[in-house]
CSV table of C-alpha atoms and ligand atoms in Angstrom, one decimal:
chain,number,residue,atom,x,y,z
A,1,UNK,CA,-9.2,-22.7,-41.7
A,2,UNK,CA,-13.1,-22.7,-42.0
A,3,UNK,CA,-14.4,-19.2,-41.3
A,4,UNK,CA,-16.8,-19.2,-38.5
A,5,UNK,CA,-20.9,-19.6,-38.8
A,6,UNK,CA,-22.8,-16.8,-39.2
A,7,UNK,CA,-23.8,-15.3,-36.4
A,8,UNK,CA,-26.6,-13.0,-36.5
A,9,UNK,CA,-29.3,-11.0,-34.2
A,10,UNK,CA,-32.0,-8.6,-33.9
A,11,UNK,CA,-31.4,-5.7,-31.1
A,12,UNK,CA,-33.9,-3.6,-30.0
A,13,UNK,CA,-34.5,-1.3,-27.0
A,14,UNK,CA,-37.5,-1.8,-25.7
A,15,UNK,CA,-38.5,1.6,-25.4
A,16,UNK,CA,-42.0,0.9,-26.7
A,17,UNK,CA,-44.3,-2.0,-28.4
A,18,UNK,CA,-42.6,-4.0,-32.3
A,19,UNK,CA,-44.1,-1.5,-34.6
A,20,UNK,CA,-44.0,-2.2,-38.2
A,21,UNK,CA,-40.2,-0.9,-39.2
A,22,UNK,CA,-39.1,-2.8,-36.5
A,23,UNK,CA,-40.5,-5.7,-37.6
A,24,UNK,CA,-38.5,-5.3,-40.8
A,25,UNK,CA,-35.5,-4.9,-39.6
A,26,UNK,CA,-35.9,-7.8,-37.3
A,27,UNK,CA,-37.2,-10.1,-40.6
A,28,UNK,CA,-34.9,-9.3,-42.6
A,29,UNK,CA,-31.6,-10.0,-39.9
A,30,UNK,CA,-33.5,-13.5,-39.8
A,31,UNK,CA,-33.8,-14.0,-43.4
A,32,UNK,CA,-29.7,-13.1,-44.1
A,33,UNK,CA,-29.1,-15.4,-41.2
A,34,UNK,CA,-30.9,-18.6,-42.4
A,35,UNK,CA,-30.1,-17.9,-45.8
A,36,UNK,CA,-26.7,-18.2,-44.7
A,37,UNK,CA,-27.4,-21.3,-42.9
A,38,UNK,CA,-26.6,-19.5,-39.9
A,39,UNK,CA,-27.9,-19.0,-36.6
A,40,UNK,CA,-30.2,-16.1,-35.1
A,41,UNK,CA,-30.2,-14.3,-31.6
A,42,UNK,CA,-32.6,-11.6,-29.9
A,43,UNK,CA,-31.3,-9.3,-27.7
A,44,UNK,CA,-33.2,-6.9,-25.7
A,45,UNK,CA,-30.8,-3.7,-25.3
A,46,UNK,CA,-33.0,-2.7,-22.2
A,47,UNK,CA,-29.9,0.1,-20.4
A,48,UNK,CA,-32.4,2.8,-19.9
A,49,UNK,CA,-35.7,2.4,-17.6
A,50,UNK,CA,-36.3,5.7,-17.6
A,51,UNK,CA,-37.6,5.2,-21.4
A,52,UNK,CA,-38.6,1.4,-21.3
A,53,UNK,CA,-41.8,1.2,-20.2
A,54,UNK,CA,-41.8,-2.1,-18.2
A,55,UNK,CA,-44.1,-3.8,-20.7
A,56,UNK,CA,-42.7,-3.3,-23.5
A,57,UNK,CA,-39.8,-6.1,-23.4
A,58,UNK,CA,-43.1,-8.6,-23.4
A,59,UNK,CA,-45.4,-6.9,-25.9
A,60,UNK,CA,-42.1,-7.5,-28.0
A,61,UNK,CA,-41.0,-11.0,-27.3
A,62,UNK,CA,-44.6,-11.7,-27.8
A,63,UNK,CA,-44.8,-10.1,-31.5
A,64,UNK,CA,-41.4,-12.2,-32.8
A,65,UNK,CA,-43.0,-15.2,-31.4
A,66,UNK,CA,-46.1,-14.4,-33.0
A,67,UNK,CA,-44.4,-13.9,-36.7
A,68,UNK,CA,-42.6,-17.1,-36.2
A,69,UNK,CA,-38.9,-14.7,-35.5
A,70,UNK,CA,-37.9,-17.7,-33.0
A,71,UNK,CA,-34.3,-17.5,-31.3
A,72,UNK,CA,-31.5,-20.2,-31.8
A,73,UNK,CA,-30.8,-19.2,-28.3
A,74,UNK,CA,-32.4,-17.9,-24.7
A,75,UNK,CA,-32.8,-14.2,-25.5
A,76,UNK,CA,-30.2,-12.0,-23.9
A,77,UNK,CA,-31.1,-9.1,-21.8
A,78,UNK,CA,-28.8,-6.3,-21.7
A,79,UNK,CA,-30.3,-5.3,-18.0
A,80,UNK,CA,-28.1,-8.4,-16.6
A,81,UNK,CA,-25.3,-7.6,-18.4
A,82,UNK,CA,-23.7,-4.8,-16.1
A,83,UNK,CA,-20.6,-6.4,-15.2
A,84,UNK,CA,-19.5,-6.7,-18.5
A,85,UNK,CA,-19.7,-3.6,-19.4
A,86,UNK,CA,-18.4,-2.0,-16.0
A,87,UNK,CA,-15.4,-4.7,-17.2
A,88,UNK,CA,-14.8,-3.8,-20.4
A,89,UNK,CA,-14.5,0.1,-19.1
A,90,UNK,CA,-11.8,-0.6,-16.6
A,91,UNK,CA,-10.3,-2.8,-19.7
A,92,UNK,CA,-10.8,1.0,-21.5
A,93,UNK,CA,-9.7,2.8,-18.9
A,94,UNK,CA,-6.8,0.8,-18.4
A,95,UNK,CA,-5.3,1.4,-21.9
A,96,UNK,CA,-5.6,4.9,-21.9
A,97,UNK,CA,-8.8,4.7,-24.1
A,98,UNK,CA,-12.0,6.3,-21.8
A,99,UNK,CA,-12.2,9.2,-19.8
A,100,UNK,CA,-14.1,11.1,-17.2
A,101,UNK,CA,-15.9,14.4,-19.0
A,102,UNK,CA,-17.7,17.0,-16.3
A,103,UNK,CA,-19.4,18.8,-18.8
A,104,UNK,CA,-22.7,19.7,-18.2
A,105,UNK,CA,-26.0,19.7,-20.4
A,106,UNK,CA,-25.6,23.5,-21.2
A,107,UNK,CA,-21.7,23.0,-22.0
A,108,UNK,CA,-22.8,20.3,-24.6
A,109,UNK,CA,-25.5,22.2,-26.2
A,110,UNK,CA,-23.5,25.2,-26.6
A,111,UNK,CA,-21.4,23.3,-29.1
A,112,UNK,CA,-23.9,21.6,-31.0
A,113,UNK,CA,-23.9,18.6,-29.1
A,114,UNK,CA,-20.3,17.7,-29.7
A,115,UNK,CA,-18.0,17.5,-27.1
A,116,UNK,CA,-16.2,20.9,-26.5
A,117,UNK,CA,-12.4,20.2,-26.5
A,118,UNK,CA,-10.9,19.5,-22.9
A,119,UNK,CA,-12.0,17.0,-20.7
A,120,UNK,CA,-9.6,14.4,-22.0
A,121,UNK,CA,-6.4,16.7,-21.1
A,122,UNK,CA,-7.8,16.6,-17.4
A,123,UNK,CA,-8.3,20.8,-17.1
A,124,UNK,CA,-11.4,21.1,-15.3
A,125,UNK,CA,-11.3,21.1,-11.4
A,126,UNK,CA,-14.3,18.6,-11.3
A,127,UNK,CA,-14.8,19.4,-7.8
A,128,UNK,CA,-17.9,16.7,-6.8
A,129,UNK,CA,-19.8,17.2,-10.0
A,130,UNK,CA,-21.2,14.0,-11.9
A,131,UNK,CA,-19.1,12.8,-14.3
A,132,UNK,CA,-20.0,10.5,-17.6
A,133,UNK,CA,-17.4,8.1,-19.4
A,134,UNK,CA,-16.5,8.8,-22.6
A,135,UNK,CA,-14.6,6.5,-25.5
A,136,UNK,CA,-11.6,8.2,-26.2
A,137,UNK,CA,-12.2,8.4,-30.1
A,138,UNK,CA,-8.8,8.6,-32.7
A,139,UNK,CA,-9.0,10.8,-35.9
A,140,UNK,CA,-9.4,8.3,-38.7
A,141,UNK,CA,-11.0,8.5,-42.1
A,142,UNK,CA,-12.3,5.2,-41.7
A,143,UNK,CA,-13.0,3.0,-45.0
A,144,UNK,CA,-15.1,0.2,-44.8
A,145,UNK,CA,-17.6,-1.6,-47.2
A,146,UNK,CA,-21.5,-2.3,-46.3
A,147,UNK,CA,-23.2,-5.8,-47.1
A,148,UNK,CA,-25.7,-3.7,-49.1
A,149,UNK,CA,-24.3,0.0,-49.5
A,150,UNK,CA,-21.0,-0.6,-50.4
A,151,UNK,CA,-18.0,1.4,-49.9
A,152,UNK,CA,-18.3,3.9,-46.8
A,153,UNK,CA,-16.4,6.7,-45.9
A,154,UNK,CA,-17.3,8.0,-42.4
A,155,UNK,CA,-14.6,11.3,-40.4
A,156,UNK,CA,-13.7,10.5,-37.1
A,157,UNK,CA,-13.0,13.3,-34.6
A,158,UNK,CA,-11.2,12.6,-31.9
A,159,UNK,CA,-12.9,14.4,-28.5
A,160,UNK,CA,-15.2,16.3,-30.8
A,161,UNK,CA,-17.5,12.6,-31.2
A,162,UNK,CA,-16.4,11.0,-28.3
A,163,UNK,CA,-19.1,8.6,-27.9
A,164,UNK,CA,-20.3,8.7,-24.0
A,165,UNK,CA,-20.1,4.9,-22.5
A,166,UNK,CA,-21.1,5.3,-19.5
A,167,UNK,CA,-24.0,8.2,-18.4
A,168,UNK,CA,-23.7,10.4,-15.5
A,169,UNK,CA,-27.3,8.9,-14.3
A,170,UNK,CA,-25.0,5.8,-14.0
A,171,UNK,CA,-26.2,3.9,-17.0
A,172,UNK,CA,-24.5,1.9,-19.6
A,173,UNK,CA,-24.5,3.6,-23.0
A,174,UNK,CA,-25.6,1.9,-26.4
A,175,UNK,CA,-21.9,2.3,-28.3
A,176,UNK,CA,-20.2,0.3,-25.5
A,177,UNK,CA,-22.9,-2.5,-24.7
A,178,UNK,CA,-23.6,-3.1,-28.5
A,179,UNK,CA,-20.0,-4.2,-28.6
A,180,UNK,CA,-19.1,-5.7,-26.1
A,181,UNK,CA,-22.8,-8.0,-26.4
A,182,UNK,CA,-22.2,-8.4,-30.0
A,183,UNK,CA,-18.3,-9.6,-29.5
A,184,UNK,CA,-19.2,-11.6,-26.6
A,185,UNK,CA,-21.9,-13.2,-28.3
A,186,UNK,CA,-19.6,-14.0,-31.3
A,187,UNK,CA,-22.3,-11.8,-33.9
A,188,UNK,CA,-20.5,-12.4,-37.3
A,189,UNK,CA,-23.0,-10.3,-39.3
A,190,UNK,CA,-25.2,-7.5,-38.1
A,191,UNK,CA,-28.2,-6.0,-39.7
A,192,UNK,CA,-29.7,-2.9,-39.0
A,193,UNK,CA,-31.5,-0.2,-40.0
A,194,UNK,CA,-29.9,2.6,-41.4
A,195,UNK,CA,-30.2,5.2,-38.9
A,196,UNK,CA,-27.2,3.4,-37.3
A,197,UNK,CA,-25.1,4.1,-40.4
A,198,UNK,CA,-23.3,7.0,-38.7
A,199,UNK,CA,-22.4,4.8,-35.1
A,200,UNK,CA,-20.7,2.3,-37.4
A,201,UNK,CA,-16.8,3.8,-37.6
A,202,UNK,CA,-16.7,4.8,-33.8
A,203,UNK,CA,-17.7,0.6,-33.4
A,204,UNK,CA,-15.1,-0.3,-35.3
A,205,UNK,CA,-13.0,1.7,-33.0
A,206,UNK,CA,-14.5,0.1,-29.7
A,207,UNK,CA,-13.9,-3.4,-31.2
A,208,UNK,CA,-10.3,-2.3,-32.2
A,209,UNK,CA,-9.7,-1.3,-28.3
A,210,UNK,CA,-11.3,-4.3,-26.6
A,211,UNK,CA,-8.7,-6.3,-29.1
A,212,UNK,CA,-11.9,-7.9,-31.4
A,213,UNK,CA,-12.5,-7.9,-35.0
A,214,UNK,CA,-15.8,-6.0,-36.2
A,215,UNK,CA,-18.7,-7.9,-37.7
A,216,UNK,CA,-20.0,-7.5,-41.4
A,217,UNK,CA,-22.3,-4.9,-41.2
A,218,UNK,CA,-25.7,-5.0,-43.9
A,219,UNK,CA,-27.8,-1.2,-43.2
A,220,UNK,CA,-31.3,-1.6,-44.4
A,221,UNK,CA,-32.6,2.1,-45.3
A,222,UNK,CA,-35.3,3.0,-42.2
A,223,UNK,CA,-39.0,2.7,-43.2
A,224,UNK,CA,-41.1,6.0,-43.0
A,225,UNK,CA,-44.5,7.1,-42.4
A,226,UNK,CA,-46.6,8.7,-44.7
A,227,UNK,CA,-45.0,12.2,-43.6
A,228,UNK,CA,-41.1,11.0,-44.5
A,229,UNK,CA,-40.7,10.5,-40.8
A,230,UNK,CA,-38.9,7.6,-39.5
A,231,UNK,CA,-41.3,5.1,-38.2
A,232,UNK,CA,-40.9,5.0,-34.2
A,233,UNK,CA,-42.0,5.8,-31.0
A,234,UNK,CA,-41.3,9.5,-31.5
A,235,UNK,CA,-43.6,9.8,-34.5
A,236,UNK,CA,-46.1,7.7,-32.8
A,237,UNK,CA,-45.8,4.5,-34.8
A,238,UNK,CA,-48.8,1.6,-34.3
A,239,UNK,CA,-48.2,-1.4,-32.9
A,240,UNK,CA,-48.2,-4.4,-35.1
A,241,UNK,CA,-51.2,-6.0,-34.6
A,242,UNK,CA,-50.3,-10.1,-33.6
A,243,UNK,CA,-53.1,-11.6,-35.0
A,244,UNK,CA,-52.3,-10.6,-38.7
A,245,UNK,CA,-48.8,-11.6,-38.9
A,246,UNK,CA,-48.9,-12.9,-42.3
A,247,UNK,CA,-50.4,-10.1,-43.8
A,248,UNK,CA,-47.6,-8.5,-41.7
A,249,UNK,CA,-44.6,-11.0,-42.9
A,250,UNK,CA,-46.2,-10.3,-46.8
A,251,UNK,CA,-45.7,-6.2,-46.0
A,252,UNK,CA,-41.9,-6.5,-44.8
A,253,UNK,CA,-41.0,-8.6,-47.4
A,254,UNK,CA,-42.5,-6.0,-49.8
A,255,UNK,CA,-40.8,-3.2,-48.0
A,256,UNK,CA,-37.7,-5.3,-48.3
A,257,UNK,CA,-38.2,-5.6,-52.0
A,258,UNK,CA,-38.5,-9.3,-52.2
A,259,UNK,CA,-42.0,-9.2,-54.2
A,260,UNK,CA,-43.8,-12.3,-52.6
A,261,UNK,CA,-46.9,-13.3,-54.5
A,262,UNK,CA,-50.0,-12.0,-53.5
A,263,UNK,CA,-51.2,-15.5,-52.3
A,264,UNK,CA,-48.8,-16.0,-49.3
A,265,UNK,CA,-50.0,-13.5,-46.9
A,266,UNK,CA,-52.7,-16.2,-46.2
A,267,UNK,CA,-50.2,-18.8,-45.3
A,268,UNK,CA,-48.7,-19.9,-42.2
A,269,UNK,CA,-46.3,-17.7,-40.5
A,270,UNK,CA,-43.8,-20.6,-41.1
A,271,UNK,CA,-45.1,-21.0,-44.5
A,272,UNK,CA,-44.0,-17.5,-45.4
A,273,UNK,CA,-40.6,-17.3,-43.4
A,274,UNK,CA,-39.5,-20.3,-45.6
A,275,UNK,CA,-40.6,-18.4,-48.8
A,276,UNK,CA,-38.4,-16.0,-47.2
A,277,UNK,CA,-35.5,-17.9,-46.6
A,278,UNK,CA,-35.6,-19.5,-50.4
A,279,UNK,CA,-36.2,-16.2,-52.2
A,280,UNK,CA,-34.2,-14.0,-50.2
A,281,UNK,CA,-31.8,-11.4,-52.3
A,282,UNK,CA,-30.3,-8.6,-50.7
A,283,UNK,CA,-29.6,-6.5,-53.7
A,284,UNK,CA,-33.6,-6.7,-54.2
A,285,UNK,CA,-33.7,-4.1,-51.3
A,286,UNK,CA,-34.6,-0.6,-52.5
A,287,UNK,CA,-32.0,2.0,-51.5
A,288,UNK,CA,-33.6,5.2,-52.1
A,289,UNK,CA,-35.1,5.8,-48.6
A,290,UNK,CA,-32.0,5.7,-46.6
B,1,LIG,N1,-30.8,-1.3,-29.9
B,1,LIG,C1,-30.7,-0.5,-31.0
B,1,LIG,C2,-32.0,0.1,-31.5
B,1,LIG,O1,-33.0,-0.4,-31.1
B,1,LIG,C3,-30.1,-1.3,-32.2
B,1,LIG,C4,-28.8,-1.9,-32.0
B,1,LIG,C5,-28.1,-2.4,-33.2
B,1,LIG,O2,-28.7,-3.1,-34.0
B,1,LIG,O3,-26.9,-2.1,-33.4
B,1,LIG,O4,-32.0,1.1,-32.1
């Protein structure tokens, strides 16, 4: 049996404009991918237009395309991807594994966020208030090994992390459509920056219940401003600017810990992706700034 091609892909909401950890992440998805021969996707994860503003899916595409981060594929749009998900919910609902939860904002906050222990026995009288979907989570010490942090060891509490699939403003939730897009799509291998570290076990649980196998997954420790913040639109990270995209290229691969030579950042975009592509070595990646 050959084991299938590598499949890999860059996924960002496009909640504001490719800022510099972005473009990061988004380099060095492509570099694992070509290194391994394989092939590269983007998908825009757009479920939320309350925080997308409507240009940003452009200024994006536009910045990828500018740093020579070209698609094997048409990009995938996760706004034209409801039926999927509304499918892969019934699919859920169907084996026992999502529920309705009725709590409310205060409910949630009043237990730290988590999700306070009842909705899944059905002992509310919901009455006609909004509901959400939730994943119905298992307790599991899940075990599984990273690409570049090795051996993980994440506690999974059943109700407690219930991750919600499906909002109560009727959109579809991140945990669901990354899988089911990322399954459907056939990703082998994803990459991604750190702050994702924590989703990973209640994924594997999704996959598990819509009958897939997870991907490898490779966590790339977040980059940070000068403050330790994550960069982001929250801490007000720049845009990249387009028209210095192989100084740009040189600084990811730097931040990747690939130590490119000083000369390259005046070569062509293409030029410095193949530099990429030869040199590559994951275990040059600092891990320090998880
Ligand atoms: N759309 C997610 C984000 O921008 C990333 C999804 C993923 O790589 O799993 O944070």
């Amino acid at each position: 049996m050959t084991s299938p091609r590598y499949r890999g892909r860059f996924a960002p909401s496009p909640t504001g404009p490719l800022h510099f950890g972005s473009l990061v992440a988004a380099l060095a998805s492509y570099l694992e991918a070509r290194q391994h021969q394989g092939q590269w996707f983007i998908r825009i994860e757009d479920l939320d237009p309350l925080r997308e503003p409507p240009e940003a899916t452009g200024q994006i595409l536009h910045s990828l395309e500018a740093h020579g981060l070209m698609p094997d594929e048409a990009v995938r749009f996760q706004s034209r991807r409801h039926d999927a998900y509304q499918a892969a919910i019934e699919r859920l609902f169907a084996s026992g594994d999502a529920y309705r939860c009725f709590c409310s904002r205060q409910e949630l906050k009043r237990h730290g966020g988590r999700h306070p222990n009842h909705c899944r026995a059905g002992g509310v009288n919901p009455g006609d208030r909004p509901f959400a979907i939730r994943f119905a989570l298992k307790d599991e010490e899940s075990h599984w090994q990273d690409q570049l942090l090795g051996a993980q060891v994440q506690n999974v509490v059943a109700e407690l992390d219930d991750p919600v699939i499906l909002r109560k403003e009727g959109f579809y939730a991140y945990q669901l459509a990354v899988v089911v897009d990322d399954i459907d799509q056939g990703i082998t291998d994803v990459v991604r920056g750190s702050d994702l570290l924590d989703m990973t076990a209640q994924q594997q649980q999704i996959y598990r219940a819509l009958g897939a196998g997870p991907p490898n997954w490779l966590h790339i420790p977040v980059i940070r401003n000068e403050q330790g913040q994550k960069l982001s639109k929250q801490t007000h990270a720049p845009a990249l600017d387009d028209d210095r995209p192989g100084p740009n290229l040189v600084q990811a691969l730097n931040a990747l810990g690939q130590q490119p030579p000083g000369t390259l950042a005046t070569e062509t975009v293409d030029a410095i992706l193949e530099w990429g592509v030869r040199h590559w070595r994951r275990d040059a990646i600092h891990l320090t700034a998880r």
